Coordinates of C-alpha atoms and ligand atoms in Angstrom, one line a residue:
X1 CA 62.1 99.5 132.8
X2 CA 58.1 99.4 133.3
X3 CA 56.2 102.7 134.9
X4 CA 55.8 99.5 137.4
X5 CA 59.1 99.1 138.7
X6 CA 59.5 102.6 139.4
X7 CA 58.5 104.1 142.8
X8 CA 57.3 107.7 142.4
X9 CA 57.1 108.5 145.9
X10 CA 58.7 111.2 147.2
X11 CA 62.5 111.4 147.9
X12 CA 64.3 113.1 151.0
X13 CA 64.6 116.6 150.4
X14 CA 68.0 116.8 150.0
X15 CA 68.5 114.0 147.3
X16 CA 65.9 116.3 144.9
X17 CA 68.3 118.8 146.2
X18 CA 71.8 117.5 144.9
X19 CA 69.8 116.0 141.7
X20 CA 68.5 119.8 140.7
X21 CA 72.3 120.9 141.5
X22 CA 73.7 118.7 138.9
X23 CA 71.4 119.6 136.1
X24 CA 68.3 117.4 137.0
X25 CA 65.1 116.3 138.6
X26 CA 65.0 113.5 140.7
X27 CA 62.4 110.8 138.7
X28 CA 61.7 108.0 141.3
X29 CA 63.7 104.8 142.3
X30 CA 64.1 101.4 141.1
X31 CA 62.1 99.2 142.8
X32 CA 64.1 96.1 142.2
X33 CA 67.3 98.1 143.4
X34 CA 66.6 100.4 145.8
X35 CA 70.2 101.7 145.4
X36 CA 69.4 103.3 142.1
X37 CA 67.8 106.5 141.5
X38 CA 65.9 107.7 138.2
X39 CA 67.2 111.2 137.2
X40 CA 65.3 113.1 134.5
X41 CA 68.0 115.2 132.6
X42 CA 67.6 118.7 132.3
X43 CA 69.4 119.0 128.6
X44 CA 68.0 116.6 126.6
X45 CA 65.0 115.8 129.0
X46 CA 66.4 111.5 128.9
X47 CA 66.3 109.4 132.2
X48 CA 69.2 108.0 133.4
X49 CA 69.6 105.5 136.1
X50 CA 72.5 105.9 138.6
X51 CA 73.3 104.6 141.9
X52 CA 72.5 106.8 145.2
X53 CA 76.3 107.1 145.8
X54 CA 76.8 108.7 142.9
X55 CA 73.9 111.5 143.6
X56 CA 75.6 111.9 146.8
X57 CA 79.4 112.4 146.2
X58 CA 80.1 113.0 142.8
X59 CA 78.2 114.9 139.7
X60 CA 76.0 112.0 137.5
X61 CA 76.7 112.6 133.8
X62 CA 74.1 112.0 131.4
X63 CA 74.9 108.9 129.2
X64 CA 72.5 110.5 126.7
X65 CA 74.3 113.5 126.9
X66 CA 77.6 112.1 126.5
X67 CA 76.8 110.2 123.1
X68 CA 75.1 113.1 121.7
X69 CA 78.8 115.3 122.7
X70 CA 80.8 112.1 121.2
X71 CA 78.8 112.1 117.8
X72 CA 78.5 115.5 117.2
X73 CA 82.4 115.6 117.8
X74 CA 82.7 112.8 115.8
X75 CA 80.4 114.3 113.2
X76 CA 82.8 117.5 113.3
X77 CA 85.7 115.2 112.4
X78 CA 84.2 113.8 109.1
X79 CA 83.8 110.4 111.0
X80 CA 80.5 108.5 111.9
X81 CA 80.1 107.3 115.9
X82 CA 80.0 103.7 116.1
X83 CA 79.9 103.6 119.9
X84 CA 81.5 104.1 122.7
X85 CA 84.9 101.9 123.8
X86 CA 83.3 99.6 126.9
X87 CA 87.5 99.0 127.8
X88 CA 88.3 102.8 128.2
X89 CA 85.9 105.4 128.7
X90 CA 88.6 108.0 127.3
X91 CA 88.0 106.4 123.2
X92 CA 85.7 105.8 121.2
X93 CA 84.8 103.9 117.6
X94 CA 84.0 105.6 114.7
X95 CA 83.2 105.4 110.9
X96 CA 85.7 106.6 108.4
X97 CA 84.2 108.0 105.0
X98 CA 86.7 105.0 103.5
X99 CA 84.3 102.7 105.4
X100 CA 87.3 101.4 108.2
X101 CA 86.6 101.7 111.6
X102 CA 89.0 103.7 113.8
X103 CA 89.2 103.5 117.6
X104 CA 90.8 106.5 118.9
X105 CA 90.8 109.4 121.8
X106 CA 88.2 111.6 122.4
X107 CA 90.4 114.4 122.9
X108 CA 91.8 113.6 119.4
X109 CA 89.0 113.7 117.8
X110 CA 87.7 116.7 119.1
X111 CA 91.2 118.3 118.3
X112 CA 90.3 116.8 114.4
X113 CA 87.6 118.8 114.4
X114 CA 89.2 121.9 115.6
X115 CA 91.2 121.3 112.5
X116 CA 94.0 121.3 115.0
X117 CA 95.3 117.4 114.1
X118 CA 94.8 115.6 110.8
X119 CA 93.0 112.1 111.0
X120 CA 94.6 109.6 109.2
X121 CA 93.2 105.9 108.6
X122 CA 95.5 103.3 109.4
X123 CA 94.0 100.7 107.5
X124 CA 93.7 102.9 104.5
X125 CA 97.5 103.6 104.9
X126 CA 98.4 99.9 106.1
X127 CA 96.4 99.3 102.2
X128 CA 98.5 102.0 100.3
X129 CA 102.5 100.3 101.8
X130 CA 100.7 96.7 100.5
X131 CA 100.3 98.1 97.5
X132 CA 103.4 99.7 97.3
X133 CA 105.3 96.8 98.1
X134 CA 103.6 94.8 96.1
X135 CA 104.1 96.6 92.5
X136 CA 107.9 96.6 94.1
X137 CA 108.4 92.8 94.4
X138 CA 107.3 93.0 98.4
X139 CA 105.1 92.0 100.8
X140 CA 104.6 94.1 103.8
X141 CA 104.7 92.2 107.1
X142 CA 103.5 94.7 109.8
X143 CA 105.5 96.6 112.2
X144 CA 109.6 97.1 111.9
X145 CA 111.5 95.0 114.0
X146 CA 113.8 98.1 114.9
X147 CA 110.5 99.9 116.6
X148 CA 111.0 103.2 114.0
X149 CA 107.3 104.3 113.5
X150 CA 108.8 105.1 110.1
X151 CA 109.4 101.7 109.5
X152 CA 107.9 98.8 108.3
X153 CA 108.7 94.9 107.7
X154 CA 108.4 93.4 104.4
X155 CA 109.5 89.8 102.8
X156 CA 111.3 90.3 99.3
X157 CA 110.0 87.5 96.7
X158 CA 113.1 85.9 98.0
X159 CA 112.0 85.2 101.7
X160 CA 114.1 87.1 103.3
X161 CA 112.3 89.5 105.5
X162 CA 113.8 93.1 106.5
X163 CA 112.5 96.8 107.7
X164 CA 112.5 99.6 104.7
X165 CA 111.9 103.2 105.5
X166 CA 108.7 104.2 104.4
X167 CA 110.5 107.5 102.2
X168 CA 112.7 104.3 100.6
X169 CA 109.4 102.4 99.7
X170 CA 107.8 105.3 98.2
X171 CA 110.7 106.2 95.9
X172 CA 111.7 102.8 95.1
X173 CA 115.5 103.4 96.7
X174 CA 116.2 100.3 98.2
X175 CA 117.3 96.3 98.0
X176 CA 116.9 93.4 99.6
X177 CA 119.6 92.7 101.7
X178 CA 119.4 89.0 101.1
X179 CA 119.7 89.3 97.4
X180 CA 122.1 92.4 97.5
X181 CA 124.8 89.6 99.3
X182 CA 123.8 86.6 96.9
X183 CA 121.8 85.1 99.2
X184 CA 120.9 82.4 96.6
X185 CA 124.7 81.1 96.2
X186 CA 125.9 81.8 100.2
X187 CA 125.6 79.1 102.4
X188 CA 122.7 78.9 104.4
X189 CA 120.7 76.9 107.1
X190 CA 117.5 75.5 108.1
X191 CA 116.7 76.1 112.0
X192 CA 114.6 75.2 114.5
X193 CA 113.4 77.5 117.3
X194 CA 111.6 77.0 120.5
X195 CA 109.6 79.7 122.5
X196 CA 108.9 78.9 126.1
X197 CA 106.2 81.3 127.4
X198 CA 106.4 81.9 131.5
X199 CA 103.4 80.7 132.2
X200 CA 105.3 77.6 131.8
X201 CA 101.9 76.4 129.6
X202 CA 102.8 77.5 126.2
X203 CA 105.5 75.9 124.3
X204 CA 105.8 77.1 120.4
X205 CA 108.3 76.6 117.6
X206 CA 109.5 78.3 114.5
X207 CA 110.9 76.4 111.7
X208 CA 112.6 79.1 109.2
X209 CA 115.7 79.7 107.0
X210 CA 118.3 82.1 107.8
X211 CA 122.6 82.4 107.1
X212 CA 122.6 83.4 110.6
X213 CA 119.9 81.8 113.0
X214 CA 121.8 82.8 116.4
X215 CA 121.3 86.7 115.2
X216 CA 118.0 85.5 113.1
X217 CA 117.0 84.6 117.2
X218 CA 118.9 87.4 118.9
X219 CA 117.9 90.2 117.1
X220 CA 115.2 89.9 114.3
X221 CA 112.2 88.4 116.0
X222 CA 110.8 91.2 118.4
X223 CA 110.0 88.7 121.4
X224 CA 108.3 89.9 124.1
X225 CA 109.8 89.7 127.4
X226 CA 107.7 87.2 128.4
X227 CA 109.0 84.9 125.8
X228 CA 112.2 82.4 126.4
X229 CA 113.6 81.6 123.1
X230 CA 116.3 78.1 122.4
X231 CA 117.7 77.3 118.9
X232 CA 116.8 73.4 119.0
X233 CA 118.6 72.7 116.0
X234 CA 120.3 74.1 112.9
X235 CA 120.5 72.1 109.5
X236 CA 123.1 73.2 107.5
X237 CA 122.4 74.0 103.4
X238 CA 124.6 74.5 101.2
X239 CA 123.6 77.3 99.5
X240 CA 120.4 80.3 100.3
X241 CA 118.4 78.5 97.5
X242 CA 118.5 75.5 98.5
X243 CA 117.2 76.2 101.9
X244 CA 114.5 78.4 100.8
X245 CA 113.0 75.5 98.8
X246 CA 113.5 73.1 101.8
X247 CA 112.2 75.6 104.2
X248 CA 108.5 75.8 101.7
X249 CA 108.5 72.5 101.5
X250 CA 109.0 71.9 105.1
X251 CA 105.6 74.0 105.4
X252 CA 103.8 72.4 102.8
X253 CA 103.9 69.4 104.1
X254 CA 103.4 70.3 108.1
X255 CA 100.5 72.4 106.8
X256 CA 99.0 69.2 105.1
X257 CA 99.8 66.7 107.6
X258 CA 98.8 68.3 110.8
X259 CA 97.1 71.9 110.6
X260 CA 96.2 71.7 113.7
X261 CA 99.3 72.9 115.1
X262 CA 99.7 76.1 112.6
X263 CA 99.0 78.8 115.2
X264 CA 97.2 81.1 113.4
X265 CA 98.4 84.7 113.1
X266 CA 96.1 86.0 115.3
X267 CA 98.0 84.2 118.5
X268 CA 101.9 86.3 117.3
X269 CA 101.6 89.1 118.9
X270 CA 104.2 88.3 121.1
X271 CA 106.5 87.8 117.8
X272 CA 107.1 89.9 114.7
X273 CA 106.5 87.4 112.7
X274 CA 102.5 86.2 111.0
X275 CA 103.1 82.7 110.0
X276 CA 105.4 79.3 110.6
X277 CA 105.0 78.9 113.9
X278 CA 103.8 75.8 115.2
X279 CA 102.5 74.1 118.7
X280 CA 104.9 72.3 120.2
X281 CA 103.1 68.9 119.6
X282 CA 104.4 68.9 116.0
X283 CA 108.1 68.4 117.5
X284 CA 108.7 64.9 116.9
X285 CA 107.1 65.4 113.4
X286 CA 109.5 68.4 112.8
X287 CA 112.3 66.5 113.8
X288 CA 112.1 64.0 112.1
X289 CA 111.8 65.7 108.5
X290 CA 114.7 67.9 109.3
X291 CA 116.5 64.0 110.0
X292 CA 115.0 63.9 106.5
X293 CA 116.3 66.9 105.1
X294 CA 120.3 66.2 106.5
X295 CA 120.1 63.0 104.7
X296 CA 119.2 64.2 101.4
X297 CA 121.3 66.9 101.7
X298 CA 124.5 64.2 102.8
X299 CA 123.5 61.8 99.9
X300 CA 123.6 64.5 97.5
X301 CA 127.2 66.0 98.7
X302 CA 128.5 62.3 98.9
X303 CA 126.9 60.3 96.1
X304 CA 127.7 56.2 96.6
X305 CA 130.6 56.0 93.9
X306 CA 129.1 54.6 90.4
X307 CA 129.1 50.5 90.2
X308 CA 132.1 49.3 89.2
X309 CA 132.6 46.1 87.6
X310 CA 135.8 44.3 90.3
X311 CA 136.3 41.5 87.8
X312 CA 137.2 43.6 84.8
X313 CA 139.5 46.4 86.7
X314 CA 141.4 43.6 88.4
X315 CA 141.9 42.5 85.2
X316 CA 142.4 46.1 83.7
X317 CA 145.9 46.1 86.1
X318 CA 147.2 41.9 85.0
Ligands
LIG401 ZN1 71.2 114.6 129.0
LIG402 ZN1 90.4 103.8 105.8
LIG403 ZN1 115.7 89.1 98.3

Protein backbone atom coordinates (compact mmCIF):
# COMPACT_ATOMS: atom_id res chain seq x y z
CA UNK A 1 0.00 0.00 0.00
CA UNK A 2 1.24 3.56 -1.37
CA UNK A 3 1.57 6.76 1.29
CA UNK A 4 -1.34 7.60 -1.40
CA UNK A 5 -3.96 5.32 -0.43
CA UNK A 6 -3.62 6.08 3.06
CA UNK A 7 -5.71 8.96 4.66
CA UNK A 8 -3.75 10.53 7.49
CA UNK A 9 -6.52 12.56 8.78
CA UNK A 10 -7.43 12.48 12.02
CA UNK A 11 -9.52 9.61 13.62
CA UNK A 12 -12.38 9.95 16.27
CA UNK A 13 -10.96 10.25 19.57
CA UNK A 14 -11.98 7.20 20.87
CA UNK A 15 -10.69 4.84 17.95
CA UNK A 16 -6.86 6.39 18.83
CA UNK A 17 -8.17 5.58 22.15
CA UNK A 18 -8.87 1.65 21.88
CA UNK A 19 -5.76 1.49 19.31
CA UNK A 20 -3.24 2.97 22.21
CA UNK A 21 -5.18 0.36 24.68
CA UNK A 22 -4.19 -2.51 22.65
CA UNK A 23 -0.52 -1.74 22.26
CA UNK A 24 -0.70 0.82 19.32
CA UNK A 25 -1.08 4.04 17.47
CA UNK A 26 -3.70 4.50 15.22
CA UNK A 27 -1.75 5.14 11.53
CA UNK A 28 -4.53 6.33 9.07
CA UNK A 29 -7.13 4.43 6.97
CA UNK A 30 -7.40 2.73 3.76
CA UNK A 31 -8.66 4.79 1.31
CA UNK A 32 -9.90 2.09 -0.94
CA UNK A 33 -11.63 0.37 2.15
CA UNK A 34 -12.70 2.60 4.48
CA UNK A 35 -13.45 -0.28 6.84
CA UNK A 36 -9.82 -0.88 7.47
CA UNK A 37 -7.69 0.99 9.79
CA UNK A 38 -3.67 1.25 9.73
CA UNK A 39 -2.27 0.50 13.29
CA UNK A 40 1.39 1.18 13.91
CA UNK A 41 2.57 -1.58 16.49
CA UNK A 42 4.06 -0.52 19.56
CA UNK A 43 6.55 -3.77 19.85
CA UNK A 44 8.12 -4.11 16.80
CA UNK A 45 7.08 -0.59 15.42
CA UNK A 46 5.27 -2.76 11.89
CA UNK A 47 1.86 -1.64 10.46
CA UNK A 48 -0.82 -3.80 10.34
CA UNK A 49 -4.03 -3.43 8.62
CA UNK A 50 -7.24 -4.60 10.39
CA UNK A 51 -10.83 -3.95 10.03
CA UNK A 52 -12.72 -1.19 12.33
CA UNK A 53 -14.68 -4.03 13.96
CA UNK A 54 -11.87 -5.51 15.09
CA UNK A 55 -10.46 -2.11 16.82
CA UNK A 56 -13.80 -1.88 18.35
CA UNK A 57 -14.68 -5.31 19.96
CA UNK A 58 -11.91 -7.39 20.21
CA UNK A 59 -7.81 -6.79 20.86
CA UNK A 60 -5.91 -6.64 17.06
CA UNK A 61 -2.85 -8.91 17.25
CA UNK A 62 0.09 -8.01 15.38
CA UNK A 63 0.78 -10.46 12.45
CA UNK A 64 4.32 -9.28 12.67
CA UNK A 65 4.39 -10.05 16.14
CA UNK A 66 2.96 -13.30 15.86
CA UNK A 67 5.70 -14.68 13.31
CA UNK A 68 8.41 -13.33 15.18
CA UNK A 69 6.70 -15.41 18.57
CA UNK A 70 6.18 -18.55 16.11
CA UNK A 71 9.96 -18.56 14.85
CA UNK A 72 11.63 -17.82 17.76
CA UNK A 73 9.54 -20.84 19.29
CA UNK A 74 10.27 -22.57 16.49
CA UNK A 75 13.89 -21.54 16.67
CA UNK A 76 13.79 -22.84 20.48
CA UNK A 77 12.69 -26.29 19.19
CA UNK A 78 15.72 -26.85 16.85
CA UNK A 79 13.23 -26.35 13.90
CA UNK A 80 13.19 -23.62 11.14
CA UNK A 81 9.58 -21.59 10.53
CA UNK A 82 8.37 -22.26 7.24
CA UNK A 83 5.14 -20.35 7.71
CA UNK A 84 2.22 -20.26 9.21
CA UNK A 85 -0.77 -23.11 8.43
CA UNK A 86 -3.49 -20.76 6.31
CA UNK A 87 -6.20 -24.02 7.34
CA UNK A 88 -5.67 -23.68 11.12
CA UNK A 89 -4.37 -20.80 12.84
CA UNK A 90 -3.42 -23.14 15.97
CA UNK A 91 -0.25 -25.02 13.57
CA UNK A 92 2.29 -24.12 11.87
CA UNK A 93 5.15 -25.57 9.27
CA UNK A 94 8.53 -25.93 10.08
CA UNK A 95 12.08 -27.12 9.03
CA UNK A 96 13.62 -30.11 10.56
CA UNK A 97 17.50 -30.18 10.84
CA UNK A 98 16.83 -33.70 8.64
CA UNK A 99 15.54 -31.29 5.96
CA UNK A 100 11.56 -32.73 6.27
CA UNK A 101 8.92 -30.40 6.84
CA UNK A 102 6.63 -30.98 9.91
CA UNK A 103 3.26 -29.38 10.43
CA UNK A 104 2.44 -29.39 13.92
CA UNK A 105 0.81 -27.36 17.07
CA UNK A 106 2.04 -24.39 18.38
CA UNK A 107 1.49 -25.40 21.80
CA UNK A 108 3.68 -28.42 20.93
CA UNK A 109 6.29 -26.75 19.82
CA UNK A 110 6.56 -24.37 22.30
CA UNK A 111 6.28 -27.37 24.87
CA UNK A 112 9.61 -28.80 22.57
CA UNK A 113 11.28 -26.10 23.50
CA UNK A 114 10.54 -26.17 27.05
CA UNK A 115 12.26 -29.48 26.75
CA UNK A 116 8.90 -30.68 28.10
CA UNK A 117 8.02 -33.08 24.77
CA UNK A 118 10.50 -34.71 22.35
CA UNK A 119 9.97 -33.81 18.59
CA UNK A 120 10.16 -36.57 16.51
CA UNK A 121 10.10 -36.55 12.48
CA UNK A 122 7.70 -38.70 10.98
CA UNK A 123 9.16 -38.91 7.78
CA UNK A 124 12.53 -39.61 9.17
CA UNK A 125 10.77 -42.50 11.21
CA UNK A 126 8.35 -43.52 8.26
CA UNK A 127 12.33 -43.82 6.45
CA UNK A 128 13.91 -45.95 9.31
CA UNK A 129 10.45 -48.90 9.37
CA UNK A 130 11.27 -48.87 5.15
CA UNK A 131 14.40 -49.67 5.81
CA UNK A 132 13.82 -51.98 8.35
CA UNK A 133 11.43 -53.92 6.49
CA UNK A 134 13.29 -53.89 3.70
CA UNK A 135 16.65 -55.61 4.91
CA UNK A 136 13.76 -58.10 6.47
CA UNK A 137 12.20 -59.16 3.22
CA UNK A 138 9.19 -56.30 3.69
CA UNK A 139 7.82 -53.48 2.37
CA UNK A 140 6.03 -51.14 4.61
CA UNK A 141 2.54 -50.05 3.43
CA UNK A 142 1.47 -47.17 5.82
CA UNK A 143 -0.88 -47.32 8.71
CA UNK A 144 -2.07 -50.82 10.43
CA UNK A 145 -5.31 -51.93 9.46
CA UNK A 146 -6.10 -52.66 13.29
CA UNK A 147 -5.66 -48.68 14.07
CA UNK A 148 -2.62 -49.62 16.92
CA UNK A 149 -0.38 -46.46 16.58
CA UNK A 150 2.17 -49.18 17.34
CA UNK A 151 1.42 -50.75 14.28
CA UNK A 152 2.28 -50.71 10.88
CA UNK A 153 1.24 -52.62 7.39
CA UNK A 154 3.69 -54.30 5.36
CA UNK A 155 3.53 -56.74 2.19
CA UNK A 156 6.01 -59.89 2.69
CA UNK A 157 7.94 -60.66 -0.78
CA UNK A 158 5.01 -63.01 -0.98
CA UNK A 159 2.10 -60.47 -1.40
CA UNK A 160 0.42 -61.02 1.27
CA UNK A 161 0.03 -57.89 3.28
CA UNK A 162 -0.37 -57.86 7.25
CA UNK A 163 0.23 -55.36 10.46
CA UNK A 164 3.70 -56.19 12.59
CA UNK A 165 4.29 -54.43 15.81
CA UNK A 166 6.90 -52.11 15.46
CA UNK A 167 8.99 -53.86 18.75
CA UNK A 168 8.55 -57.26 16.29
CA UNK A 169 10.05 -55.32 13.29
CA UNK A 170 12.91 -54.07 15.17
CA UNK A 171 13.97 -57.44 16.61
CA UNK A 172 13.22 -59.41 13.66
CA UNK A 173 10.50 -61.71 15.81
CA UNK A 174 7.98 -62.34 13.39
CA UNK A 175 6.46 -64.21 10.00
CA UNK A 176 4.37 -63.72 7.46
CA UNK A 177 1.31 -65.20 8.10
CA UNK A 178 0.79 -66.15 4.54
CA UNK A 179 3.93 -68.11 4.29
CA UNK A 180 3.77 -69.37 7.95
CA UNK A 181 0.29 -71.44 6.60
CA UNK A 182 1.82 -72.46 3.13
CA UNK A 183 0.19 -70.03 1.39
CA UNK A 184 2.01 -71.04 -1.83
CA UNK A 185 0.38 -74.78 -1.79
CA UNK A 186 -3.35 -73.75 -0.08
CA UNK A 187 -5.95 -73.03 -2.32
CA UNK A 188 -6.47 -69.64 -3.15
CA UNK A 189 -8.57 -67.11 -5.32
CA UNK A 190 -8.59 -64.17 -7.50
CA UNK A 191 -11.46 -61.54 -6.54
CA UNK A 192 -13.02 -58.72 -7.73
CA UNK A 193 -14.25 -55.90 -5.50
CA UNK A 194 -16.39 -52.91 -6.13
CA UNK A 195 -16.49 -49.69 -3.88
CA UNK A 196 -19.54 -47.53 -4.30
CA UNK A 197 -18.86 -44.03 -2.77
CA UNK A 198 -22.20 -42.10 -1.49
CA UNK A 199 -22.01 -39.54 -3.52
CA UNK A 200 -23.36 -42.01 -5.83
CA UNK A 201 -20.50 -40.47 -8.41
CA UNK A 202 -17.57 -42.64 -7.66
CA UNK A 203 -17.50 -46.18 -8.55
CA UNK A 204 -13.90 -48.06 -7.99
CA UNK A 205 -12.69 -51.56 -8.10
CA UNK A 206 -9.99 -53.71 -6.61
CA UNK A 207 -8.68 -56.66 -8.32
CA UNK A 208 -6.43 -58.73 -5.64
CA UNK A 209 -5.63 -62.27 -4.37
CA UNK A 210 -6.62 -63.52 -1.12
CA UNK A 211 -7.71 -67.45 0.44
CA UNK A 212 -10.41 -65.55 1.99
CA UNK A 213 -11.93 -62.51 -0.06
CA UNK A 214 -15.29 -62.21 2.10
CA UNK A 215 -12.85 -61.55 5.32
CA UNK A 216 -10.11 -59.98 2.78
CA UNK A 217 -13.48 -57.33 2.29
CA UNK A 218 -14.93 -57.55 5.76
CA UNK A 219 -12.08 -56.96 7.70
CA UNK A 220 -8.67 -56.03 6.11
CA UNK A 221 -9.36 -53.03 4.01
CA UNK A 222 -9.96 -50.02 6.40
CA UNK A 223 -12.95 -48.48 4.35
CA UNK A 224 -14.24 -45.43 5.36
CA UNK A 225 -17.71 -45.18 6.23
CA UNK A 226 -18.50 -43.47 3.33
CA UNK A 227 -17.54 -46.37 1.23
CA UNK A 228 -20.04 -49.35 0.11
CA UNK A 229 -18.08 -52.28 -0.76
CA UNK A 230 -19.64 -55.69 -3.20
CA UNK A 231 -17.40 -58.81 -4.00
CA UNK A 232 -18.30 -58.83 -7.87
CA UNK A 233 -16.70 -61.99 -8.42
CA UNK A 234 -14.31 -64.62 -7.05
CA UNK A 235 -12.02 -66.88 -9.36
CA UNK A 236 -11.02 -69.77 -7.83
CA UNK A 237 -7.01 -70.95 -8.01
CA UNK A 238 -5.82 -73.75 -7.13
CA UNK A 239 -3.13 -73.09 -5.13
CA UNK A 240 -1.60 -69.29 -3.31
CA UNK A 241 1.07 -69.44 -6.11
CA UNK A 242 -0.70 -69.73 -8.72
CA UNK A 243 -2.91 -66.82 -7.92
CA UNK A 244 -0.14 -64.52 -7.04
CA UNK A 245 1.25 -64.85 -10.55
CA UNK A 246 -2.27 -64.35 -12.08
CA UNK A 247 -3.05 -61.59 -9.84
CA UNK A 248 0.67 -59.62 -11.33
CA UNK A 249 -0.17 -60.46 -14.42
CA UNK A 250 -3.64 -59.25 -14.25
CA UNK A 251 -1.85 -55.75 -13.38
CA UNK A 252 0.62 -55.84 -15.90
CA UNK A 253 -1.43 -56.03 -18.46
CA UNK A 254 -4.42 -53.47 -17.11
CA UNK A 255 -1.50 -51.15 -16.32
CA UNK A 256 -0.38 -51.42 -20.04
CA UNK A 257 -3.58 -51.41 -21.69
CA UNK A 258 -5.44 -48.64 -20.05
CA UNK A 259 -3.50 -46.56 -17.37
CA UNK A 260 -5.83 -44.34 -17.31
CA UNK A 261 -7.95 -46.00 -14.90
CA UNK A 262 -5.03 -46.79 -12.27
CA UNK A 263 -6.18 -44.36 -9.57
CA UNK A 264 -3.12 -43.19 -8.31
CA UNK A 265 -2.31 -43.57 -4.63
CA UNK A 266 -2.84 -40.25 -3.82
CA UNK A 267 -6.90 -40.73 -4.31
CA UNK A 268 -6.87 -44.14 -1.31
CA UNK A 269 -7.31 -42.49 1.46
CA UNK A 270 -10.44 -43.80 1.95
CA UNK A 271 -8.71 -47.41 1.76
CA UNK A 272 -5.69 -49.02 3.37
CA UNK A 273 -4.44 -50.06 0.51
CA UNK A 274 -1.77 -47.74 -2.22
CA UNK A 275 -2.19 -49.47 -5.36
CA UNK A 276 -4.64 -51.97 -7.71
CA UNK A 277 -7.50 -50.10 -7.65
CA UNK A 278 -8.99 -49.14 -10.74
CA UNK A 279 -11.96 -46.72 -12.22
CA UNK A 280 -14.86 -48.47 -12.72
CA UNK A 281 -14.62 -47.96 -16.65
CA UNK A 282 -11.98 -50.82 -16.73
CA UNK A 283 -14.93 -53.30 -15.70
CA UNK A 284 -15.71 -54.89 -18.86
CA UNK A 285 -11.94 -55.17 -19.53
CA UNK A 286 -11.53 -56.78 -16.03
CA UNK A 287 -14.08 -59.11 -16.65
CA UNK A 288 -13.27 -60.32 -19.31
CA UNK A 289 -9.59 -61.37 -18.42
CA UNK A 290 -10.78 -62.96 -15.31
CA UNK A 291 -13.25 -65.09 -18.16
CA UNK A 292 -9.69 -65.51 -19.38
CA UNK A 293 -8.17 -66.60 -16.37
CA UNK A 294 -11.13 -69.42 -15.40
CA UNK A 295 -10.51 -70.86 -18.74
CA UNK A 296 -6.94 -71.44 -18.42
CA UNK A 297 -7.21 -72.42 -15.20
CA UNK A 298 -10.32 -75.23 -16.49
CA UNK A 299 -8.15 -76.32 -19.50
CA UNK A 300 -5.24 -76.96 -17.39
CA UNK A 301 -7.31 -79.08 -14.51
CA UNK A 302 -9.15 -81.00 -17.52
CA UNK A 303 -6.65 -81.40 -20.36
CA UNK A 304 -8.68 -82.78 -23.80
CA UNK A 305 -7.65 -86.55 -23.43
CA UNK A 306 -4.39 -87.34 -25.85
CA UNK A 307 -5.51 -88.29 -29.66
CA UNK A 308 -6.19 -91.63 -29.89
CA UNK A 309 -5.95 -93.51 -32.93
CA UNK A 310 -10.14 -95.35 -33.07
CA UNK A 311 -9.12 -97.59 -35.89
CA UNK A 312 -6.23 -99.28 -34.13
CA UNK A 313 -8.00 -99.71 -30.51
CA UNK A 314 -11.03 -101.17 -32.09
CA UNK A 315 -8.82 -103.35 -33.56
CA UNK A 316 -6.67 -103.68 -30.24
CA UNK A 317 -10.18 -105.46 -28.73
CA UNK A 318 -10.97 -108.05 -32.33
ZN1 LIG B 1 4.17 -6.14 16.41
ZN1 LIG C 1 13.08 -35.98 9.14
ZN1 LIG D 1 4.75 -64.33 2.91
Amino acid sequence: MSADDIDRSKPPASWEHLAIKSGYTFYGRDKSKRATVLLRCHTCSELMSVHTHVLRTARAECTSCWLNALSSEAESAGLTLIGPDLTDSHRAHYLGVCGHTLNRQRGFIQRVGRGEVSLRCTDCLRERYAEMAENQGWSLLGKAINGKPNYRLFRHTCGFEQDVAICNLQSGRFTCNACAGNWASDPSAVYLFQFDFLDERTRLLKVGMSRNPASRLRHQLGLKDEVRAQILRVVTVASGKKALKAEKRLHGILRAVCPEFVVPNYELNWISVVSEIYRIEALPLISELLSDLEETLRSEQNPLPPKTNCASSRGLMQ
